[in-house]
């Protein structure tokens, strides 16, 4: 049985359609949501986490209708949710905060609750900072605290909104390890800007933009979108829709390849960029330029 | 480590065949003695030992809670309720300090003039109203969204926090009123308006945002009181005249209507309150 089923979901904010006729089904395994800012990923995840209702369309989670009180409660008992911008009671320690959320998850027995808090702390590798105040933790550590609270109670459905944002490479690898283990026996829906995470983790990927689903398939399928459209050249190819100089000094081009072009195997990011076009490219380039300490390394029409 | 637990004692401990006093003493020793820990690992039922270790570990690693939480625990509040309340902004030390300061000024003003007493009656109901407004909701509770996605009833959480805020604010205002110059029933004329305004703000929170509800009600209360004070400026009207009879009756009706609306619309809190 599908854990999640949404049909023709519409959510408006004023004149903006954050969700514009989205339909999807998800069962066990990890589904990655990709899309630029404002694509509708967060709205979709909020709806699935039962914290936002739809204007029209239907939704079922574990065969339950979240608009009905009893059903919503049943869903929430099997749900773990990490919002995009999780808030913290900063005077709490990491342990106290996770313990607080455990109480919100109806764990009232102190011993059992503390054992569960210890379990998720160990799962996310927070043992050394468990008794530090949250206000003293780094952004990456706080993200892990937010992830820990989502894992409380071993939920059957995990909804994670940009869980890898702000994590350093080592933390991201640990996150992937934890997720791949958890994804074997439950449904995980996660949104991300990192195509590497999707390629490494998600058997299924959905690309969204302007509230619509543009693509649904495997990471391999997404790579195939760019098959025959990615090539290397010494200089920026005029035919290229998107072009940037790589660390090796050659230009990686995406677009309609000229005859005899040095075609290369496309990546998930190539497929994503080609699918979304200019908008995604600008965002990816901006993000990377920030990682390069303000020295944009990409070339092309947006420089 | 200069001494170790005798093997017979350790064996008895491993099989939980020992009195509490000796068990506590051994546990205290085990925390710092690796040799005895290694010894006990070879004895007794492993599952039972794991349970024991979980308990010991829990006791030594869980940090001391904050001052508010400790106070609540001492008052006999259950530990999970105390933690829920410790996360309430209007039950923080700084908020309570501000409350005491405001009441201190109001009592001082009451001693300086008869108008000062009236100011106390106007101010006191605003304190729980403000406290409840910042006790729950998307703008004031950083974990609001996580809490909404959790199974614990949001309505239940709201009531627990509002009750605690009402009790602390009302309690402090009552203590302050004992220091007022007037020693008749007029010194508690603020009590029913406090209840009415706080419950009205909770009921309105099912329709509008908590901050808007509290701000609107505070405006109505202060404006009404200011008008009453203005028209009574040249008379010998007392607090009983201005805030007695009719005002008390109206506030009782507001309280009853608010309770009815609040419980009638409790389902709306589970879907989330407005920002």
Coordinates of C-alpha atoms in Angstrom, one line a residue:
Chain A
X1 CA 0.0 0.0 0.0
X2 CA 1.2 3.5 -0.7
X3 CA 2.1 5.6 2.3
X4 CA 1.2 8.8 0.6
X5 CA -1.2 9.6 -2.2
X6 CA -2.0 13.1 -3.5
X7 CA -4.2 13.9 -6.4
X8 CA -4.6 17.3 -8.1
X9 CA -3.4 19.2 -5.1
X10 CA -3.8 23.0 -5.3
X11 CA -2.6 25.5 -2.6
X12 CA -2.8 29.2 -3.2
X13 CA -1.2 32.1 -1.4
X14 CA -2.9 35.2 -2.7
X15 CA -2.6 35.1 -6.5
X16 CA 0.4 32.6 -6.3
X17 CA -0.3 28.9 -6.8
X18 CA 2.3 27.3 -4.6
X19 CA 0.9 23.9 -5.6
X20 CA -0.8 23.7 -9.0
X21 CA -2.3 20.4 -9.6
X22 CA 0.3 18.1 -8.1
X23 CA -0.3 14.4 -8.0
X24 CA 2.0 11.8 -6.6
X25 CA 2.2 8.5 -4.8
X26 CA 5.0 7.3 -2.5
X27 CA 5.6 4.0 -0.7
X28 CA 8.6 2.7 1.1
X29 CA 12.0 4.1 0.2
X30 CA 13.5 7.6 -0.3
X31 CA 11.9 10.1 -2.6
X32 CA 13.9 13.3 -3.3
X33 CA 12.2 16.6 -4.2
X34 CA 14.4 18.9 -6.3
X35 CA 13.5 22.4 -7.4
X36 CA 14.6 26.0 -7.2
X37 CA 13.4 28.3 -4.4
X38 CA 9.6 28.9 -4.7
X39 CA 9.1 25.7 -6.6
X40 CA 6.5 24.5 -4.1
X41 CA 8.6 21.8 -2.3
X42 CA 8.1 23.2 1.2
X43 CA 4.4 23.7 0.7
X44 CA 4.0 20.1 -0.5
X45 CA 6.0 18.8 2.5
X46 CA 4.0 21.0 4.9
X47 CA 0.7 19.6 3.5
X48 CA 2.1 16.0 3.9
X49 CA 3.2 16.9 7.5
X50 CA -0.5 17.9 8.2
X51 CA 0.5 21.4 9.2
X52 CA -1.1 22.9 6.2
X53 CA -4.3 22.1 4.4
X54 CA -5.1 22.0 0.6
X55 CA -7.4 24.5 -1.1
X56 CA -8.5 21.7 -3.4
X57 CA -7.5 18.2 -4.4
X58 CA -7.3 15.0 -2.3
X59 CA -4.7 13.6 0.0
X60 CA -4.3 10.3 1.8
X61 CA -1.5 9.3 4.2
X62 CA -1.5 5.6 5.3
X63 CA -5.0 5.5 3.8
X64 CA -6.2 8.3 6.2
X65 CA -7.6 11.7 5.4
X66 CA -5.7 14.4 7.3
X67 CA -8.7 16.8 7.1
X68 CA -10.5 14.5 9.6
X69 CA -9.5 14.9 13.3
X70 CA -9.2 11.2 14.2
X71 CA -7.4 10.4 11.0
X72 CA -5.0 13.3 11.4
X73 CA -4.1 12.2 14.9
X74 CA -3.4 8.7 13.6
X75 CA -1.1 10.1 10.8
X76 CA 0.7 12.3 13.3
X77 CA 1.5 9.3 15.5
X78 CA 3.4 7.7 12.6
X79 CA 5.1 10.8 11.3
X80 CA 8.5 12.5 11.8
X81 CA 8.8 16.0 10.5
X82 CA 11.8 18.3 10.1
X83 CA 10.7 21.8 8.9
X84 CA 12.9 23.9 6.6
X85 CA 13.6 26.4 9.3
X86 CA 13.3 24.5 12.6
X87 CA 13.0 26.7 15.6
X88 CA 14.5 25.9 19.0
X89 CA 14.1 26.9 22.6
X90 CA 17.6 28.1 22.7
X91 CA 17.9 27.9 26.5
X92 CA 17.4 24.1 26.3
X93 CA 20.3 21.7 25.8
X94 CA 20.1 19.5 22.7
X95 CA 18.9 16.6 25.0
X96 CA 16.3 18.8 26.7
X97 CA 15.0 20.0 23.3
X98 CA 14.7 16.5 21.9
X99 CA 13.1 15.4 25.2
X100 CA 10.6 18.3 24.8
X101 CA 9.6 17.1 21.3
X102 CA 9.3 13.5 22.7
X103 CA 6.7 14.8 25.1
X104 CA 4.8 16.4 22.2
X105 CA 4.9 13.0 20.7
X106 CA 3.0 11.6 23.7
X107 CA 6.0 9.9 25.4
X108 CA 5.2 10.7 29.0
X109 CA 7.0 7.8 30.7
X110 CA 10.3 9.4 31.8
X111 CA 12.6 6.4 31.6
X112 CA 11.3 5.2 28.2
X113 CA 11.4 8.7 26.9
X114 CA 15.0 9.3 27.9
X115 CA 16.0 6.0 26.4
X116 CA 14.4 7.0 23.1
X117 CA 16.1 10.4 23.2
X118 CA 19.4 8.7 23.8
X119 CA 18.7 6.4 20.8
X120 CA 18.1 9.2 18.3
X121 CA 21.1 11.2 19.7
X122 CA 23.3 8.2 19.1
X123 CA 21.8 7.7 15.6
X124 CA 22.7 11.2 14.6
X125 CA 26.1 11.2 16.4
X126 CA 25.2 14.0 18.8
X127 CA 26.4 12.3 22.0
X128 CA 29.3 14.7 22.6
X129 CA 27.1 17.8 22.4
X130 CA 23.9 16.4 23.8
X131 CA 24.2 18.4 27.0
X132 CA 25.3 21.6 25.5
X133 CA 22.9 24.6 25.1
X134 CA 21.4 24.8 21.7
X135 CA 22.5 28.4 21.4
X136 CA 26.1 27.3 21.7
X137 CA 25.8 24.8 18.8
X138 CA 26.9 25.4 15.2
X139 CA 24.3 25.6 12.4
X140 CA 25.2 22.1 11.2
X141 CA 24.8 20.6 14.7
X142 CA 21.4 22.3 15.1
X143 CA 20.3 20.8 11.9
X144 CA 21.3 17.4 13.3
X145 CA 19.3 18.2 16.5
X146 CA 16.3 19.0 14.3
X147 CA 16.8 15.7 12.4
X148 CA 17.0 13.8 15.7
X149 CA 13.6 15.0 16.9
X150 CA 12.1 13.9 13.6
X151 CA 13.4 10.3 14.2
X152 CA 11.7 10.0 17.6
X153 CA 9.3 7.1 17.9
X154 CA 10.7 5.4 14.8
X155 CA 8.1 7.0 12.5
X156 CA 6.9 5.2 9.4
X157 CA 6.9 8.4 7.3
X158 CA 9.7 10.9 7.5
X159 CA 9.3 14.3 6.0
X160 CA 12.5 16.3 5.8
X161 CA 12.7 19.7 4.4
X162 CA 16.3 20.5 3.3
X163 CA 17.9 18.3 5.9
X164 CA 21.4 18.6 4.4
X165 CA 21.5 22.4 4.2
X166 CA 24.4 23.7 6.3
X167 CA 26.0 20.3 6.9
X168 CA 29.7 19.9 6.2
X169 CA 30.8 17.0 3.9
X170 CA 31.5 14.7 6.8
X171 CA 28.1 15.4 8.3
X172 CA 26.4 14.9 4.9
X173 CA 28.0 11.5 4.5
X174 CA 26.8 10.5 8.0
X175 CA 23.3 11.8 7.1
X176 CA 23.3 9.6 3.9
X177 CA 24.4 6.6 5.9
X178 CA 21.6 7.1 8.4
X179 CA 19.0 7.8 5.7
X180 CA 19.9 4.8 3.6
X181 CA 19.5 2.6 6.6
X182 CA 16.1 4.1 7.6
X183 CA 14.8 4.2 4.0
X184 CA 14.9 0.5 3.7
X185 CA 11.7 0.0 5.8
X186 CA 9.8 3.3 5.8
X187 CA 8.9 6.2 3.5
X188 CA 11.1 9.2 3.4
X189 CA 10.4 12.3 1.5
X190 CA 13.1 14.9 1.5
X191 CA 13.6 18.2 -0.3
X192 CA 17.1 19.4 -1.3
X193 CA 19.0 21.7 -3.5
X194 CA 21.9 19.2 -3.6
X195 CA 21.6 17.0 -6.7
X196 CA 24.5 15.0 -5.3
X197 CA 22.3 13.9 -2.3
X198 CA 19.6 12.8 -4.7
X199 CA 22.0 10.9 -6.8
X200 CA 23.6 9.2 -3.8
X201 CA 20.4 8.5 -1.8
X202 CA 17.1 8.5 -3.6
X203 CA 15.8 5.7 -5.8
X204 CA 13.1 8.1 -6.9
X205 CA 13.3 11.8 -7.7
X206 CA 10.7 14.5 -8.4
X207 CA 11.6 17.8 -9.9
X208 CA 9.2 20.7 -9.2
X209 CA 8.9 24.2 -10.5
X210 CA 6.2 26.9 -10.1
X211 CA 4.0 24.5 -8.1
X212 CA 4.0 21.8 -10.8
X213 CA 5.8 18.5 -11.1
X214 CA 8.1 18.5 -14.1
X215 CA 9.7 15.2 -13.7
X216 CA 9.3 11.9 -11.8
X217 CA 11.6 9.0 -12.1
X218 CA 14.9 7.5 -11.0
X219 CA 18.2 9.6 -10.8
X220 CA 19.3 7.6 -13.9
X221 CA 16.2 8.8 -15.8
X222 CA 17.1 12.3 -14.8
X223 CA 20.6 11.9 -16.1
X224 CA 19.2 10.5 -19.3
X225 CA 17.3 13.8 -19.8
X226 CA 20.7 15.3 -20.6
X227 CA 22.1 12.4 -22.6
X228 CA 23.7 13.8 -25.8
X229 CA 23.4 17.4 -24.5
X230 CA 26.6 17.7 -22.4
X231 CA 30.0 18.1 -23.9
X232 CA 33.5 19.5 -23.2
X233 CA 35.2 22.1 -25.2
X234 CA 38.4 24.2 -24.9
X235 CA 36.4 27.5 -25.1
X236 CA 32.9 28.3 -24.3
X237 CA 30.7 26.8 -27.0
X238 CA 28.4 29.4 -28.6
X239 CA 25.7 26.8 -29.1
X240 CA 25.6 26.0 -25.3
X241 CA 22.6 27.1 -23.3
X242 CA 24.7 26.8 -20.2
X243 CA 28.5 26.7 -20.0
X244 CA 31.1 27.0 -17.3
X245 CA 34.8 26.4 -16.9
X246 CA 35.6 23.3 -14.7
X247 CA 38.5 22.9 -12.3
X248 CA 40.4 21.2 -15.1
X249 CA 40.3 24.3 -17.2
X250 CA 37.9 22.9 -19.9
X251 CA 34.4 24.1 -20.5
X252 CA 31.4 21.9 -19.7
X253 CA 28.5 22.8 -22.0
X254 CA 24.9 21.9 -21.8
X255 CA 22.5 22.5 -24.7
X256 CA 22.2 21.3 -28.3
X257 CA 25.6 19.7 -29.0
X258 CA 27.3 20.5 -32.3
X259 CA 28.3 17.7 -34.6
X260 CA 31.5 16.0 -33.5
X261 CA 31.3 17.4 -30.0
X262 CA 33.2 15.7 -27.2
X263 CA 30.1 14.3 -25.5
X264 CA 30.4 13.2 -21.9
X265 CA 28.2 11.2 -19.5
X266 CA 25.6 13.5 -18.0
X267 CA 25.2 13.9 -14.3
X268 CA 21.9 14.3 -12.3
X269 CA 22.7 18.0 -12.1
X270 CA 23.0 18.2 -15.9
X271 CA 19.5 16.7 -16.3
X272 CA 18.1 19.0 -13.6
X273 CA 19.7 22.1 -15.1
X274 CA 18.5 21.2 -18.6
X275 CA 15.0 20.5 -17.3
X276 CA 14.7 23.7 -15.4
X277 CA 16.7 25.8 -17.7
X278 CA 18.0 29.2 -16.9
X279 CA 16.3 29.6 -13.5
X280 CA 18.0 26.6 -12.0
X281 CA 21.3 27.5 -13.5
X282 CA 21.3 30.9 -12.0
X283 CA 20.5 29.5 -8.6
X284 CA 23.1 26.7 -8.8
X285 CA 25.7 29.2 -9.9
X286 CA 24.9 31.6 -7.2
X287 CA 25.0 28.9 -4.6
X288 CA 28.4 27.7 -5.8
X289 CA 29.9 31.1 -6.1
X290 CA 29.1 31.6 -2.4
X291 CA 30.9 28.4 -1.6
X292 CA 33.9 29.8 -3.5
X293 CA 34.2 32.7 -1.1
X294 CA 32.6 35.2 -3.5
X295 CA 34.7 34.3 -6.6
X296 CA 32.3 33.0 -9.2
X297 CA 34.0 30.3 -11.2
X298 CA 31.4 29.9 -13.8
X299 CA 31.4 31.5 -17.1
X300 CA 28.7 32.2 -19.7
X301 CA 26.0 34.5 -20.3
X302 CA 25.1 35.1 -16.6
X303 CA 28.6 36.2 -15.5
Chain B
X1 CA 40.8 3.3 43.2
X2 CA 42.0 1.9 46.5
X3 CA 39.1 -0.5 47.2
X4 CA 36.8 -2.7 45.3
X5 CA 33.4 -4.3 45.9
X6 CA 33.6 -7.7 47.5
X7 CA 32.9 -10.5 45.0
X8 CA 29.9 -11.8 47.0
X9 CA 28.4 -8.3 47.2
X10 CA 28.9 -7.9 43.5
X11 CA 27.3 -11.2 42.8
X12 CA 24.3 -10.3 45.0
X13 CA 24.0 -7.0 43.2
X14 CA 24.1 -8.6 39.8
X15 CA 21.2 -10.8 40.8
X16 CA 19.3 -7.8 42.4
X17 CA 19.4 -9.8 45.7
X18 CA 20.6 -6.8 47.8
X19 CA 19.0 -4.0 49.8
X20 CA 18.7 -0.5 48.4
X21 CA 21.3 1.1 50.6
X22 CA 24.1 -1.3 49.5
X23 CA 22.9 -1.1 45.9
X24 CA 23.2 2.7 45.9
X25 CA 26.7 2.4 47.4
X26 CA 27.8 -0.1 44.8
X27 CA 26.3 1.9 41.9
X28 CA 28.1 5.0 43.1
X29 CA 31.3 3.0 43.1
X30 CA 30.7 1.4 39.7
X31 CA 30.5 4.8 38.1
X32 CA 34.1 5.5 38.7
X33 CA 35.7 2.0 38.9
X34 CA 36.4 0.3 35.6
X35 CA 37.7 -2.9 37.3
X36 CA 34.5 -3.6 39.2
X37 CA 32.5 -2.8 36.0
X38 CA 34.5 -5.3 34.1
X39 CA 34.0 -7.8 37.0
X40 CA 30.2 -7.3 37.0
X41 CA 30.0 -7.7 33.3
X42 CA 30.8 -11.4 33.7
X43 CA 28.0 -11.9 36.3
X44 CA 24.3 -12.2 36.3
X45 CA 21.7 -11.9 33.5
X46 CA 23.0 -9.7 30.7
X47 CA 19.6 -8.3 29.9
X48 CA 19.0 -7.4 33.5
X49 CA 22.4 -5.7 33.7
X50 CA 21.8 -3.7 30.6
X51 CA 18.5 -2.4 32.1
X52 CA 20.5 -1.5 35.2
X53 CA 23.1 0.3 33.3
X54 CA 20.5 2.2 31.3
X55 CA 19.1 3.5 34.6
X56 CA 22.5 4.4 36.0
X57 CA 23.5 6.1 32.8
X58 CA 20.2 8.0 32.7
X59 CA 20.7 9.2 36.3
X60 CA 24.3 10.5 35.7
X61 CA 23.9 12.0 32.3
X62 CA 20.6 13.8 32.4
X63 CA 21.5 17.5 33.2
X64 CA 19.8 19.5 35.9
X65 CA 16.8 21.3 34.5
X66 CA 16.5 25.1 34.5
X67 CA 15.3 27.2 37.5
X68 CA 11.6 27.4 36.4
X69 CA 11.5 23.6 35.6
X70 CA 13.1 22.8 39.0
X71 CA 10.6 25.1 40.8
X72 CA 7.7 23.3 39.0
X73 CA 9.0 19.9 39.9
X74 CA 9.3 20.9 43.5
X75 CA 5.7 22.0 43.4
X76 CA 4.8 18.5 42.4
X77 CA 4.1 19.1 38.7
X78 CA 4.8 16.0 36.6
X79 CA 8.1 16.1 34.8
X80 CA 6.7 16.1 31.3
X81 CA 4.3 18.9 32.1
X82 CA 7.1 20.9 33.8
X83 CA 9.1 20.6 30.6
X84 CA 6.2 21.7 28.4
X85 CA 5.8 24.7 30.7
X86 CA 9.6 25.5 30.8
X87 CA 9.3 26.1 27.1
X88 CA 6.7 28.8 27.6
X89 CA 8.1 32.3 26.9
X90 CA 5.9 34.0 29.4
X91 CA 7.0 31.6 32.2
X92 CA 10.7 32.6 31.8
X93 CA 12.6 34.2 34.6
X94 CA 12.9 37.5 32.6
X95 CA 9.2 37.7 31.9
X96 CA 8.3 37.0 35.6
X97 CA 10.8 39.6 36.6
X98 CA 9.2 42.2 34.3
X99 CA 5.8 41.3 35.8
X100 CA 7.0 41.8 39.3
X101 CA 8.5 45.2 38.3
X102 CA 5.3 46.3 36.6
X103 CA 3.2 45.4 39.6
X104 CA 5.7 47.1 42.0
X105 CA 5.3 50.3 40.1
X106 CA 1.5 50.0 40.1
X107 CA 1.4 49.4 43.9
X108 CA 3.7 52.4 44.4
X109 CA 1.4 54.6 42.2
X110 CA -1.6 53.4 44.3
X111 CA 0.1 54.6 47.4
X112 CA 0.8 58.0 45.9
X113 CA -2.8 58.8 44.7
X114 CA -6.3 57.4 44.5
X115 CA -5.9 57.5 40.6
X116 CA -2.9 55.3 41.1
X117 CA -5.1 52.7 42.6
X118 CA -7.4 52.8 39.6
X119 CA -4.3 52.4 37.4
X120 CA -3.6 49.1 39.2
X121 CA -7.1 47.8 38.5
X122 CA -6.6 48.7 34.8
X123 CA -3.1 47.2 34.6
X124 CA -3.6 43.9 36.4
X125 CA -5.9 42.2 33.8
X126 CA -3.4 43.1 31.1
X127 CA -0.6 41.1 32.6
X128 CA -2.2 37.6 32.1
X129 CA -3.6 38.7 28.8
X130 CA -0.1 39.6 27.5
X131 CA 1.3 36.4 29.1
X132 CA -1.2 34.2 27.3
X133 CA -0.6 36.0 24.0
X134 CA 3.1 35.0 24.0
X135 CA 2.6 31.6 25.5
X136 CA 1.5 29.8 22.3
X137 CA 1.4 30.4 18.6
X138 CA 3.4 30.5 15.4
X139 CA 5.1 33.9 16.0
X140 CA 6.2 33.3 19.6
X141 CA 6.8 29.5 19.9
X142 CA 9.8 28.5 17.9
X143 CA 8.8 24.9 17.9
X144 CA 5.2 25.6 16.9
X145 CA 5.4 23.9 13.5
X146 CA 7.1 20.8 15.0
X147 CA 4.5 20.7 17.7
X148 CA 1.6 21.0 15.3
X149 CA 2.8 17.9 13.4
X150 CA 3.1 16.0 16.7
X151 CA 0.2 14.0 18.1
X152 CA -0.1 15.9 21.4
X153 CA -3.3 18.0 21.2
X154 CA -2.4 21.7 20.5
X155 CA -5.6 22.6 22.3
X156 CA -4.3 20.7 25.4
X157 CA -0.9 22.4 25.1
X158 CA -2.6 25.8 24.9
X159 CA -4.8 25.2 27.9
X160 CA -1.8 23.9 30.0
X161 CA 0.3 26.9 29.2
X162 CA -2.6 29.4 29.6
X163 CA -3.5 28.0 33.0
X164 CA 0.0 28.2 34.2
X165 CA 0.4 31.8 32.9
X166 CA -3.0 32.8 34.4
X167 CA -2.0 31.2 37.7
X168 CA 1.4 32.9 38.0
X169 CA 0.2 36.3 36.7
X170 CA -2.9 36.2 38.8
X171 CA -1.0 35.0 41.8
X172 CA 1.6 37.7 41.6
X173 CA -1.1 40.4 41.0
X174 CA -3.0 39.0 44.1
X175 CA 0.1 39.2 46.3
X176 CA 0.7 42.8 45.0
X177 CA -2.9 43.7 45.7
X178 CA -2.3 42.8 49.4
X179 CA 0.1 45.7 49.5
X180 CA -2.5 48.2 48.2
X181 CA -3.7 50.9 50.5
X182 CA -7.4 49.9 50.1
X183 CA -8.2 46.8 52.1
X184 CA -11.8 46.1 50.9
X185 CA -13.2 44.0 48.1
X186 CA -12.2 46.8 45.6
X187 CA -8.6 45.5 45.7
X188 CA -9.7 42.4 43.8
X189 CA -11.9 44.1 41.2
X190 CA -9.3 43.2 38.6
X191 CA -9.7 39.5 39.1
X192 CA -12.9 38.8 37.0
X193 CA -11.8 41.1 34.2
X194 CA -8.5 39.2 34.1
X195 CA -10.3 36.0 33.7
X196 CA -12.7 37.4 31.1
X197 CA -10.0 39.1 29.0
X198 CA -7.7 36.1 29.0
X199 CA -10.4 33.6 28.1
X200 CA -11.8 36.0 25.4
X201 CA -8.3 36.2 23.9
X202 CA -8.0 32.4 23.9
X203 CA -11.4 32.0 22.2
X204 CA -10.5 34.6 19.6
X205 CA -7.3 32.8 18.9
X206 CA -9.4 30.2 17.1
X207 CA -10.3 32.9 14.6
X208 CA -7.5 35.4 14.5
X209 CA -3.8 35.4 15.5
X210 CA -3.1 35.2 19.3
X211 CA -1.2 38.6 19.2
X212 CA -4.0 40.3 17.3
X213 CA -6.6 38.9 19.7
X214 CA -4.7 40.1 22.8
X215 CA -3.9 43.5 21.2
X216 CA -7.5 44.1 20.3
X217 CA -8.8 43.2 23.7
X218 CA -6.2 45.2 25.5
X219 CA -7.2 48.2 23.3
X220 CA -10.8 47.8 24.2
X221 CA -10.1 47.4 27.9
X222 CA -7.7 50.4 28.2
X223 CA -9.9 52.6 26.0
X224 CA -13.0 51.7 28.0
X225 CA -11.2 52.3 31.3
X226 CA -9.7 55.6 30.0
X227 CA -13.2 56.8 29.1
X228 CA -14.6 55.8 32.4
X229 CA -11.8 57.6 34.2
X230 CA -12.2 60.7 32.0
X231 CA -15.9 61.1 32.7
X232 CA -15.4 60.4 36.4
X233 CA -12.5 62.9 36.6
X234 CA -14.6 65.6 38.4
X235 CA -16.6 63.2 40.5
X236 CA -15.9 61.3 43.6
X237 CA -16.3 58.0 41.8
X238 CA -14.3 55.1 43.5
X239 CA -12.9 51.9 42.0
X240 CA -16.1 50.1 43.2
X241 CA -18.2 52.6 41.2
X242 CA -16.1 52.3 38.0
X243 CA -15.2 48.6 38.0
X244 CA -17.9 47.2 40.3
X245 CA -21.4 46.0 39.5
X246 CA -22.0 46.3 35.8
X247 CA -18.3 45.8 34.7
X248 CA -18.1 42.6 36.9
X249 CA -21.3 41.3 35.4
X250 CA -20.3 42.0 31.9
X251 CA -17.0 40.3 32.5
X252 CA -18.7 37.2 33.9
X253 CA -20.8 37.0 30.8
X254 CA -17.6 37.5 28.6
X255 CA -16.0 34.6 30.5
X256 CA -18.9 32.2 30.0
X257 CA -19.3 33.1 26.4
X258 CA -15.5 32.7 25.8
X259 CA -15.4 29.3 27.4
X260 CA -18.3 28.2 25.2
X261 CA -16.6 29.5 22.1
X262 CA -13.2 28.1 23.1
X263 CA -14.5 24.6 23.5
X264 CA -16.9 24.8 20.6
X265 CA -13.9 25.7 18.3
X266 CA -11.2 23.5 19.9
X267 CA -10.8 21.5 16.7
X268 CA -9.5 24.6 14.9
X269 CA -6.3 24.6 17.1
X270 CA -5.3 21.1 15.8
X271 CA -5.3 22.6 12.2
X272 CA -3.1 25.5 13.3
X273 CA -3.8 29.1 14.5
X274 CA -3.3 32.1 12.3
X275 CA 0.0 33.9 12.0

